Amino acid sequence: MNTLDGKVAIVTGGASGIGRATALLFAREGARVVVADLDEAGAAATVAAIEAGGGRATPVRADVSDTADCRRVVATAVETYGGLHVLFNNAGIIRRTTALDLDVEEWDRVMAVNVRSVFLMCKHAIPAMTEGGSIVNTGSGWGLKGGGNAISYCASKAAVVNMTRALAIDHAAAGIRVNSVNPGDTDTPMLRDEARQLGEDWAAFASDAADRPMGRAGTPDEIAQAVLFLASDAASYITGSALVVDGGGLA
């Protein structure tokens, strides 16, 4: 359909999971994509897959909690492809602990990767969106309700959801829409790492993740489709929204 034909997009956390699926989908829909990730080899693999399908993409190794790296990611998009139209802030980490078991340093790292990164990427990307644009931030169902053994993650994703609303208000006059996509449990490397952190068998953990009206966890491709919708002109009158994509879990 070439929904993003002629657009330039940045995807953070693009080496795997939802980020990789979205980068691939954006490219299939005509976007030129900058794939940013601390995992340099993973970002390069995503770019290789895009190029194998006839798309155009550039990998950037970046710690998105670092100001200089965020500035460099945006500069790469502008210098390589001539502009910026879409930003998908997807990089994120999770620590499955209670407040009693969480080190302050771990709290700070979750906040840096999940919250500070969104602020920094938006701070540097918005001035580059001279033709208007769309920003999509990855929240979570746990950004809208609480969850067990995940205090830092829940707090960080709630911050992302409300930061999204504030950004939407501040930048609507510039033609920039800002929305959050809020997945439920999705079969990604991060979900499997949660099982490891909790010391749970993957099969049992996956069964618990499927305990929702649709009877299964989501796939990265399904979340990517929701991100594409919010990034595209099909969502031209949507800003400040928190789109839940969770198989009915919150319902």
Short mmCIF file of C-alpha atoms in Angstrom, two decimals, residues 4 8-14 16-24 26 33-36 64 73 84-92 117-118 121-122 125 129 134-139 157 160 179-183 220 223-228 230-231:
data_model
loop_
_atom_site.label_atom_id
_atom_site.label_comp_id
_atom_site.label_asym_id
_atom_site.label_seq_id
_atom_site.Cartn_x
_atom_site.Cartn_y
_atom_site.Cartn_z
CA LEU A 4 4.62 5.74 4.30
CA VAL A 8 11.71 9.10 6.80
CA ALA A 9 11.32 7.18 10.07
CA ILE A 10 13.41 6.49 13.14
CA VAL A 11 12.81 3.31 15.15
CA THR A 12 14.58 2.95 18.49
CA GLY A 13 15.03 -0.52 19.90
CA GLY A 14 14.94 -1.76 16.32
CA SER A 16 14.55 -7.17 17.91
CA GLY A 17 10.96 -7.71 18.94
CA ILE A 18 8.39 -4.99 18.29
CA GLY A 19 11.04 -2.53 17.08
CA ARG A 20 12.39 -4.90 14.46
CA ALA A 21 8.90 -5.86 13.24
CA THR A 22 7.95 -2.19 12.97
CA ALA A 23 11.12 -1.19 11.14
CA LEU A 24 10.51 -3.97 8.60
CA PHE A 26 7.70 0.75 7.82
CA VAL A 33 14.27 3.85 8.16
CA VAL A 34 16.98 4.65 10.67
CA VAL A 35 17.28 1.66 13.00
CA ALA A 36 18.75 2.67 16.35
CA VAL A 64 18.99 6.40 23.71
CA VAL A 73 20.36 9.42 15.56
CA LEU A 84 12.25 13.28 9.40
CA HIS A 85 8.55 12.46 9.50
CA VAL A 86 8.05 9.54 11.91
CA LEU A 87 9.62 8.69 15.26
CA PHE A 88 8.87 5.41 17.02
CA ASN A 89 10.25 5.49 20.56
CA ASN A 90 10.29 1.80 21.32
CA ALA A 91 13.53 1.08 23.21
CA GLY A 92 12.78 -0.28 26.65
CA SER A 117 15.00 8.31 26.11
CA VAL A 118 11.52 9.38 24.99
CA MET A 121 14.51 11.66 21.25
CA CYS A 122 11.48 13.97 21.08
CA ALA A 125 13.46 15.00 16.65
CA MET A 129 10.00 17.57 11.69
CA SER A 134 3.98 11.57 13.87
CA ILE A 135 5.56 10.29 17.07
CA VAL A 136 4.55 6.95 18.55
CA ASN A 137 5.79 5.98 22.00
CA THR A 138 5.66 2.45 23.37
CA GLY A 139 3.76 2.40 26.62
CA LYS A 157 5.36 3.25 31.32
CA VAL A 160 5.45 7.53 28.96
CA ASN A 179 0.36 8.91 20.53
CA SER A 180 1.26 5.84 22.56
CA VAL A 181 0.76 2.21 21.68
CA ASN A 182 0.21 0.05 24.75
CA PRO A 183 0.81 -3.66 24.18
CA PRO A 220 5.44 -8.27 17.28
CA ILE A 223 1.84 -4.46 17.50
CA ALA A 224 3.71 -3.12 14.46
CA GLN A 225 0.43 -2.84 12.55
CA ALA A 226 -0.98 -0.63 15.31
CA VAL A 227 2.15 1.53 15.25
CA LEU A 228 1.86 1.88 11.48
CA LEU A 230 -0.78 5.74 14.36
CA ALA A 231 2.22 6.81 12.27
#
